[in-house]
Amino acid sequence: MINFNVPPYVDKALDYIQECVKNQKICGDGGYTRKCNEWIEKKTKTAKCLLTTSCTHATEMAALLCDIRQGDEVIMPSYTFVSTANAFVLRGAVPVFVDIRPDTMNIDENLIEAAVTERTRAIVPVHYAGVGCEMDKIMEVAAKYHLWVVEDAAQGIMATYKGRALGTIGDFGCFSFHETKNYSMGEGGALLIRDGKHIEAAEVIREKGTNRSKYYRGQIDKYTWVDQGSSYLPSDMNAAYLYAQLEVAEEINNARLANWKRYYENLAPLAQAGKIELPMVPEGCVHNGHMFYIKAAEIEERTALENYLKQNEVHAVFHYIPLHSATAGVKFSRFHGEDRYTTKESERLLRLPMYYRLTSDEVDYICDTVKRFYA
Ligand SMILES: *Cc1c(COP(=O)(O)O)cnc(C)c1O
């Protein structure tokens, strides 16, 4: 069976974790956490990166930093992971969904302004498949109505929009290092902060509402409760596991991009024949090979293709059930405007296996199997 995902792993991880254990430095904010933060800050050119226990938690931190309150509205796509919405629902806010673009599956930047009300506080673009949303337009709407922008860049590390790293354009950006993502620490994530003036507040929220980070840096001689907060910092062992991958980040990225390109070229004739649709990367966006998906004609064909692939030892999977049609979505959120593409396009989409060590022979075999299905 060719799995849909195999979590990234590099051998050095074991040495680094052993070092943490031997030195009894396994709590949060140790040497490896610092190295990961610095690596991400340098790579993305953002003011500050704080490693977190998940992307979900990074988004919760962003919701706290934006001071989201009961009854506030937050605009986002419905075609996303539950955490994008939950982080704000936990603060009592109402997710307001707008439709996606069928070509990228990202929020339709031209529908956002019409969804803005007196209660709107933030826009949360999700960079699906590591392909950037139309950030210029989103930032323009945000500036006009004084809204926060929190980028769900869970899938977006190493990808750029007009030369800027995803996650660094809005006020806050959230990365995921879950084992299904390009770089993994098992469970983990990061909060990216564009403007230095929010760093101290973020450090307090992440350290249980205390100023312990300042204390560790020797800036104060005792630490205390200063604001609301929680525990969002990961063990340094998880950071050690991640750091081993960041050291070879380019190699991992290039391997994924090579597989993505091989899929694309291999399947292009099927797309030209009108049998399937392939993903689109807009001009100005550099993606990271996070995902390779194809679109079948409709849901029945997709299910048949998925089953055919399974019979042929290939594990392909569909993706999000749009949040507005989920039980909690009905309860907590609303859809603004027409659902022209969100449901329809999500039902056609099928993700093919994609991971660091997927071989070119395997990609060729998967493409041949897809071609046989359509023959
Ligand atoms: C994976 C993912 C998340 C959640 O990441 P965790 O690190 O598991 O919390 C959130 N949003 C999107 C778009 C994702 O793909």
XYZ file of C-alpha atoms and ligand atoms in Angstrom:
390
model
C 0.000 0.000 0.000
C 1.257 3.500 -0.793
C 0.190 5.532 2.223
C -1.359 8.939 1.885
C 1.174 10.366 4.332
C 4.390 9.245 5.990
C 5.487 11.745 8.669
C 8.818 13.417 7.895
C 11.752 12.086 9.869
C 15.500 12.648 9.747
C 18.026 10.549 11.720
C 19.593 13.499 13.531
C 16.330 13.870 15.497
C 17.287 10.941 17.706
C 20.664 12.476 18.629
C 19.044 15.792 19.484
C 16.304 14.197 21.586
C 18.888 12.075 23.398
C 20.812 15.227 24.195
C 17.667 16.776 25.724
C 17.075 13.698 27.860
C 20.706 13.324 28.984
C 20.935 16.986 29.943
C 17.501 16.794 31.588
C 16.330 19.721 29.486
C 12.943 18.629 28.305
C 10.635 21.413 29.474
C 9.575 24.337 27.306
C 11.752 27.101 25.860
C 15.032 25.207 25.921
C 17.845 25.393 23.395
C 16.036 23.640 20.551
C 12.913 25.763 20.889
C 15.132 28.832 20.628
C 16.890 27.398 17.570
C 13.575 26.656 15.851
C 12.247 30.156 16.615
C 15.413 31.773 15.285
C 15.447 29.579 12.191
C 11.843 30.504 11.358
C 12.429 34.215 12.072
C 15.428 34.255 9.747
C 13.761 32.211 7.022
C 10.472 34.145 7.013
C 11.886 37.555 8.011
C 9.221 38.041 10.658
C 9.718 40.041 13.847
C 9.068 37.100 16.162
C 8.275 33.392 16.072
C 7.055 31.504 19.130
C 6.883 27.728 18.942
C 3.556 26.404 20.264
C 1.919 23.101 21.105
C -0.107 23.193 17.872
C -1.352 25.437 15.101
C -4.721 25.276 16.851
C -3.101 26.808 19.933
C -1.236 29.413 17.867
C -4.613 30.474 16.445
C -6.122 30.593 19.940
C -3.252 32.842 20.978
C -3.933 35.079 17.983
C -7.622 35.296 18.958
C -6.569 36.389 22.475
C -4.075 38.910 21.103
C -6.791 40.393 18.860
C -8.967 40.652 21.996
C -11.816 38.839 20.233
C -14.969 38.955 22.370
C -18.494 37.614 22.650
C -20.524 38.455 19.552
C -17.598 39.620 17.420
C -17.542 38.347 13.856
C -14.580 36.804 12.071
C -14.552 36.274 8.302
C -13.030 33.040 6.995
C -13.642 30.300 4.433
C -15.887 27.347 5.321
C -13.556 25.025 3.455
C -10.964 24.673 6.241
C -9.990 22.676 9.302
C -12.173 23.062 12.410
C -9.444 24.866 14.368
C -9.625 27.942 12.141
C -13.166 28.498 13.455
C -12.891 26.966 16.941
C -10.085 29.288 18.045
C -12.517 32.204 17.676
C -15.659 30.337 18.796
C -13.848 29.691 22.096
C -13.808 33.477 22.584
C -17.538 33.710 21.863
C -17.121 34.997 18.313
C -19.188 34.060 15.272
C -17.321 32.712 12.232
C -18.792 34.262 9.089
C -17.977 32.125 6.076
C -17.628 33.423 2.556
C -17.248 31.339 -0.568
C -13.955 30.077 -1.966
C -12.400 30.443 -5.395
C -12.712 27.210 -7.365
C -9.221 27.531 -8.850
C -7.221 27.645 -5.587
C -9.825 26.570 -2.988
C -8.808 29.719 -1.065
C -11.195 32.370 0.269
C -12.556 34.550 -2.561
C -10.929 37.881 -1.757
C -13.598 39.742 -3.703
C -16.438 38.507 -1.455
C -14.939 39.601 1.862
C -15.917 43.262 1.878
C -19.632 42.519 1.430
C -19.531 40.295 4.542
C -18.118 43.040 6.780
C -20.516 44.345 9.442
C -20.250 46.604 12.513
C -19.209 43.538 14.505
C -16.472 42.269 12.215
C -13.085 42.198 13.948
C -10.837 39.959 11.858
C -10.246 38.188 8.570
C -8.691 34.726 8.634
C -7.372 33.639 5.244
C -6.357 29.969 4.968
C -3.549 29.235 2.519
C -4.861 25.941 1.210
C -2.231 23.485 -0.028
C 0.470 26.069 0.723
C -0.787 28.304 -2.087
C -1.123 31.918 -0.956
C -4.458 33.731 -0.758
C -4.726 37.068 -2.581
C -3.177 38.922 0.359
C -2.887 42.381 -1.234
C -6.660 42.585 -1.584
C -7.264 41.077 1.865
C -4.896 43.554 3.544
C -6.582 46.405 1.673
C -10.056 45.438 2.981
C -8.611 44.934 6.482
C -7.024 48.403 6.438
C -10.237 50.030 5.198
C -12.349 48.579 8.055
C -9.582 48.376 10.717
C -9.688 44.590 10.952
C -7.056 42.188 12.205
C -5.663 39.633 9.792
C -4.709 36.213 11.177
C -3.217 33.929 8.533
C -3.930 30.239 8.930
C -0.645 29.197 7.352
C -0.822 25.680 8.831
C 0.088 24.320 5.398
C 2.158 27.300 4.335
C 5.696 27.098 5.719
C 8.359 27.712 2.998
C 5.735 29.167 0.634
C 5.582 32.818 -0.447
C 3.203 35.425 -1.828
C 4.906 38.109 -3.938
C 8.178 37.248 -2.259
C 6.860 37.383 1.316
C 6.593 34.282 3.479
C 3.045 33.085 4.144
C 2.208 33.779 7.772
C 4.151 37.072 7.859
C 1.800 39.351 5.922
C -1.135 39.613 8.345
C -0.824 40.707 11.977
C -0.346 37.100 13.052
C 0.452 33.880 11.220
C 0.000 30.307 12.389
C 2.112 27.318 11.270
C 1.416 23.660 12.002
C 4.029 21.018 12.717
C 1.506 18.200 13.046
C 2.746 14.941 11.553
C 0.617 15.477 8.443
C 2.446 18.680 7.565
C 5.698 19.303 5.633
C 7.759 19.518 8.851
C 6.676 17.775 12.000
C 7.240 17.692 15.743
C 4.427 15.174 16.286
C 2.093 17.816 17.646
C 3.184 21.426 17.425
C 2.972 24.753 15.696
C 4.210 28.320 15.740
C 2.836 31.822 16.095
C 4.407 34.436 13.837
C 4.188 38.049 14.947
C 4.685 40.789 12.353
C 4.823 43.796 14.640
C 7.251 43.782 17.569
C 4.779 45.646 19.767
C 2.740 42.418 20.244
C 5.661 40.207 21.309
C 5.444 40.821 25.039
C 1.673 40.211 25.171
C 2.135 36.982 23.190
C 4.864 35.759 25.536
C 2.589 36.384 28.518
C -0.367 34.515 26.976
C 1.887 31.578 26.095
C 3.373 31.381 29.612
C 0.141 31.030 31.627
C -0.460 34.749 31.832
C 2.864 35.390 33.552
C 5.950 37.410 32.654
C 8.191 34.353 33.043
C 9.831 34.918 29.624
C 11.117 38.285 30.834
C 12.318 36.658 34.053
C 14.277 34.007 32.121
C 15.975 36.733 30.130
C 17.013 38.390 33.406
C 14.953 41.514 32.731
C 13.028 41.204 36.026
C 13.952 39.429 39.265
C 10.687 37.617 39.920
C 7.759 36.679 37.751
C 4.062 37.001 38.433
C 0.544 36.819 37.041
C 0.096 39.804 34.714
C -2.747 38.927 32.304
C -4.946 36.104 31.021
C -3.103 33.225 29.469
C -2.639 29.501 29.152
C 0.137 26.976 28.506
C 1.034 27.000 24.840
C 4.718 26.066 24.887
C 5.923 22.648 23.738
C 8.531 20.402 25.323
C 12.045 21.002 24.031
C 12.149 17.313 22.964
C 9.499 18.022 20.339
C 11.439 21.077 19.226
C 14.576 18.910 18.911
C 12.691 16.546 16.598
C 11.578 19.499 14.473
C 14.955 21.220 14.398
C 16.566 18.191 12.759
C 14.132 18.680 9.846
C 14.556 22.451 9.659
C 18.299 21.900 9.161
C 17.456 20.104 5.903
C 14.350 22.159 5.120
C 15.396 22.953 1.542
C 16.038 19.314 0.766
C 12.610 18.301 2.094
C 10.947 21.163 0.213
C 12.706 20.315 -3.053
C 11.760 16.641 -2.784
C 8.092 17.566 -2.328
C 8.170 20.089 -5.173
C 9.779 17.517 -7.482
C 6.992 15.036 -6.729
C 4.353 17.727 -7.203
C 5.806 18.617 -10.603
C 6.009 14.966 -11.610
C 2.321 14.472 -10.740
C 1.392 17.597 -12.654
C 3.274 16.716 -15.822
C 2.179 13.091 -15.706
C -1.497 13.987 -15.345
C -1.543 17.002 -17.671
C -2.789 14.961 -20.678
C -5.788 13.751 -18.610
C -6.578 17.351 -17.717
C -6.193 18.477 -21.335
C -8.626 15.722 -22.323
C -11.120 17.260 -19.874
C -11.267 14.196 -17.575
C -9.857 15.824 -14.431
C -8.784 19.217 -13.156
C -5.357 20.018 -11.746
C -4.429 22.546 -9.045
C -3.658 26.127 -10.039
C -0.864 28.245 -8.571
C -1.494 31.954 -9.235
C 1.223 34.224 -10.513
C 3.251 35.613 -7.613
C 2.711 32.537 -5.436
C 5.485 30.046 -4.744
C 4.070 26.955 -3.072
C 5.732 24.242 -0.999
C 4.421 20.983 -2.444
C 2.273 20.470 0.633
C -0.477 18.734 -1.285
C -1.288 17.331 -4.698
C -4.982 17.106 -5.456
C -7.060 16.446 -8.531
C -10.725 17.130 -9.144
C -13.098 14.542 -10.568
C -16.327 15.485 -12.374
C -18.461 15.063 -9.234
C -18.728 13.135 -5.975
C -19.743 9.721 -7.401
C -16.813 9.712 -9.774
C -14.494 10.784 -6.993
C -15.690 7.936 -4.740
C -15.240 5.430 -7.574
C -11.714 6.728 -8.236
C -10.846 6.615 -4.552
C -12.035 2.993 -4.367
C -10.206 2.045 -7.552
C -6.984 3.508 -6.165
C -7.497 1.607 -2.908
C -7.959 -1.681 -4.807
C -4.652 -0.855 -6.444
C -2.874 -0.210 -3.138
C -2.960 3.595 -3.246
C -4.421 5.512 -0.324
C -5.982 8.736 -1.648
C -8.218 10.855 0.568
C -10.752 13.654 0.249
C -10.598 16.681 2.509
C -12.723 19.040 4.593
C -16.461 18.740 4.955
C -17.321 22.456 4.754
C -17.706 23.802 8.295
C -21.080 25.470 7.690
C -22.670 22.083 7.028
C -21.198 20.456 10.171
C -23.252 20.170 13.388
C -21.154 22.729 15.252
C -21.002 24.961 12.197
C -24.785 25.243 12.125
C -24.752 26.111 15.817
C -21.903 28.620 15.948
C -21.486 30.201 12.550
C -23.174 31.536 9.447
C -22.476 31.591 5.746
C -22.601 34.978 4.064
C -23.793 34.991 0.471
C -24.109 32.072 -1.865
C -22.321 28.735 -1.485
C -21.470 28.553 -5.124
C -18.198 26.641 -4.936
C -17.440 25.593 -1.337
C -19.601 22.453 -1.246
C -19.422 21.584 -4.926
C -15.663 21.862 -5.264
C -14.928 20.125 -1.960
C -16.953 17.124 -3.155
C -14.845 16.755 -6.291
C -11.433 17.034 -4.689
C -9.183 14.021 -4.056
C -5.718 14.258 -2.502
C -3.034 11.901 -3.792
C -0.185 10.563 -1.612
C 2.390 13.241 -0.873
C 5.289 13.064 1.561
C 9.018 13.703 1.782
C 10.253 10.236 0.860
C 7.606 9.353 -1.731
C 9.625 8.033 -4.703
C 9.271 9.047 -8.340
C 8.428 5.428 -9.206
C 5.564 5.564 -6.754
C 4.311 8.839 -8.263
C 4.453 7.251 -11.724
C 2.553 4.186 -10.507
C -0.162 6.372 -8.914
C -0.532 8.440 -12.102
C -0.729 5.272 -14.231
C -3.473 3.969 -11.947
C -5.444 7.215 -12.277
C -5.029 7.023 -16.064
C -6.248 3.398 -16.118
C -9.345 4.447 -14.180
C -10.191 7.058 -16.800
C -9.267 4.864 -19.808
C -3.410 21.119 10.156
C -4.228 22.334 10.119
C -4.607 23.006 11.291
C -4.350 22.453 12.672
O -3.031 22.216 12.961
P -2.646 21.544 14.372
O -1.172 21.794 14.475
O -2.970 20.094 14.270
O -3.409 22.217 15.430
C -5.293 24.194 11.175
N -5.630 24.708 9.990
C -5.299 24.090 8.834
C -5.682 24.714 7.536
C -4.604 22.875 8.857
O -4.292 22.264 7.715
